[in-house]
């Protein structure tokens, strides 16, 4: 195929399209390890693997660009991060007149992969190098930070955008590139599509400077925002503290696991900001470890099976509450010791009920006039529990739902803020919570401190978190949720599933029953169908990709499903699910990088 820039010769694959992709990769990639991966695949004639890696590209999902690390145009690596940053730069030049003076914020978590030579820190420095090579100021954090620090810094510093290198709670093989707009929210349509188009137009690295990690040390346009941002964040976090004296004397003990990620130092500081003694760290999981060596998967949402070390430590220390942040500290899991009943691990929907109640309780104490609720909102994604809607009906504030993914919540918060309204609380059922308006993103650090204070307050009232949850249900109606996962790798199968749902008994006819229970409302967000409306048109949220359906049953049972980026290609449902005929009436897929994750969510509520 001829000489390439590194004097590497290779034999044609016999596929012109694949040959072009191989040539581009070996010409452009300066990372010796990922170059070697492609060269080995070519030498071994592993053409299917080469096509998989080189003949498709990354796309934005519910949490940015996310994929395994390693060689390939559809993987996270040096080259694809440089390409993505070039595309982001070009797009910002077109739509932000003062971009070159405002600059961008860049943060990273603790992930890394030896075989590809990729780490979040290295990828963050390459992101910065691309921008610095074009004389754009870069606020690059000097060490790993929680994901919420990036959108917080974007707003605080007035930056044009932010980039966080993280794959959150995904398996150790993965990494990601999450982009925030100047409003602090993750990018959504049309920015995501237009940035992808801009990336396609900027595939070849501009110059050797794009690979120059040393630029972040030598260029005067690079600053470290960490001291200023950390101080401001903790100062503003204190505004969510309502009972500091009570916290100082709190007899409860808290255990915290950072799941080998970034959370330890920041949660300790958050507890200090609230007046608490520091939580007891899980020693095996306190320090960063890109292999996540003590957990089978780094996702605290999985519950007791991944909280084993935390619960054992809590038993030894006679601690009552376990808090676990995921590796980038944007999500929070909570468990509470129950007298004689072991441990109660709360679901995301249960925690949302508690946090929503808590934020409203303290807001009402500061705003006793009921009329003040007219400018107050709480938000949730459409697949989440409708408990906040029940709150709103009783308390008089506004509730709205968004499409799945906190990017939709963050952008809606920006719109409401511009209109003079305030958002007290927002959540998605996958243990992502936003308390107050500190940052328009889910935040495990602030949520951990808020949960601790809520537990301290309830303990003073001789109540546990679980007991208060039951009290909430008595007041606002019972809501019970069950979530599970199914993964499918075959897009035609997914098409058949949804064709079956939408043409169940006849053409354009949705199911009338699920598990023997009558369905009283069906909403198909993808097609814009809503059986409860006279014109059959769905209002509010609407999906432009993937698929999403709700089926509402008598007494308010809502099986729903959402499009999501899969954490793992083998993420199967451990809990029992309905029979096959019933499963098809409440499932929804995501097609991303040839992997489809179907997430089932059943929210049952009964109003008193």
PDB file of C-alpha atoms in Angstrom, residues 494 525-527 542-549 561-564 588-592:
ATOM      1  CA  UNK A 494     -35.517  -4.151  17.812  1.00  0.00           C
ATOM      2  CA  UNK A 525     -42.689   9.559  22.416  1.00  0.00           C
ATOM      3  CA  UNK A 526     -40.874   8.501  19.254  1.00  0.00           C
ATOM      4  CA  UNK A 527     -43.895   8.809  16.974  1.00  0.00           C
ATOM      5  CA  UNK A 542     -40.537  14.044  22.171  1.00  0.00           C
ATOM      6  CA  UNK A 543     -37.695  11.799  21.109  1.00  0.00           C
ATOM      7  CA  UNK A 544     -35.816  12.419  17.886  1.00  0.00           C
ATOM      8  CA  UNK A 545     -33.871   9.175  17.987  1.00  0.00           C
ATOM      9  CA  UNK A 546     -34.109   5.669  19.409  1.00  0.00           C
ATOM     10  CA  UNK A 547     -37.495   4.863  20.862  1.00  0.00           C
ATOM     11  CA  UNK A 548     -39.548   5.423  23.968  1.00  0.00           C
ATOM     12  CA  UNK A 549     -43.005   4.343  25.102  1.00  0.00           C
ATOM     13  CA  UNK A 561     -38.634   2.397  28.969  1.00  0.00           C
ATOM     14  CA  UNK A 562     -35.834   4.650  27.903  1.00  0.00           C
ATOM     15  CA  UNK A 563     -33.058   5.040  25.432  1.00  0.00           C
ATOM     16  CA  UNK A 564     -29.751   4.801  27.256  1.00  0.00           C
ATOM     17  CA  UNK A 588     -37.508   0.413  24.604  1.00  0.00           C
ATOM     18  CA  UNK A 589     -34.147   0.062  22.878  1.00  0.00           C
ATOM     19  CA  UNK A 590     -31.052   2.056  22.300  1.00  0.00           C
ATOM     20  CA  UNK A 591     -28.921   1.450  19.250  1.00  0.00           C
ATOM     21  CA  UNK A 592     -25.441   2.757  19.945  1.00  0.00           C
TER      22      UNK A 592
END
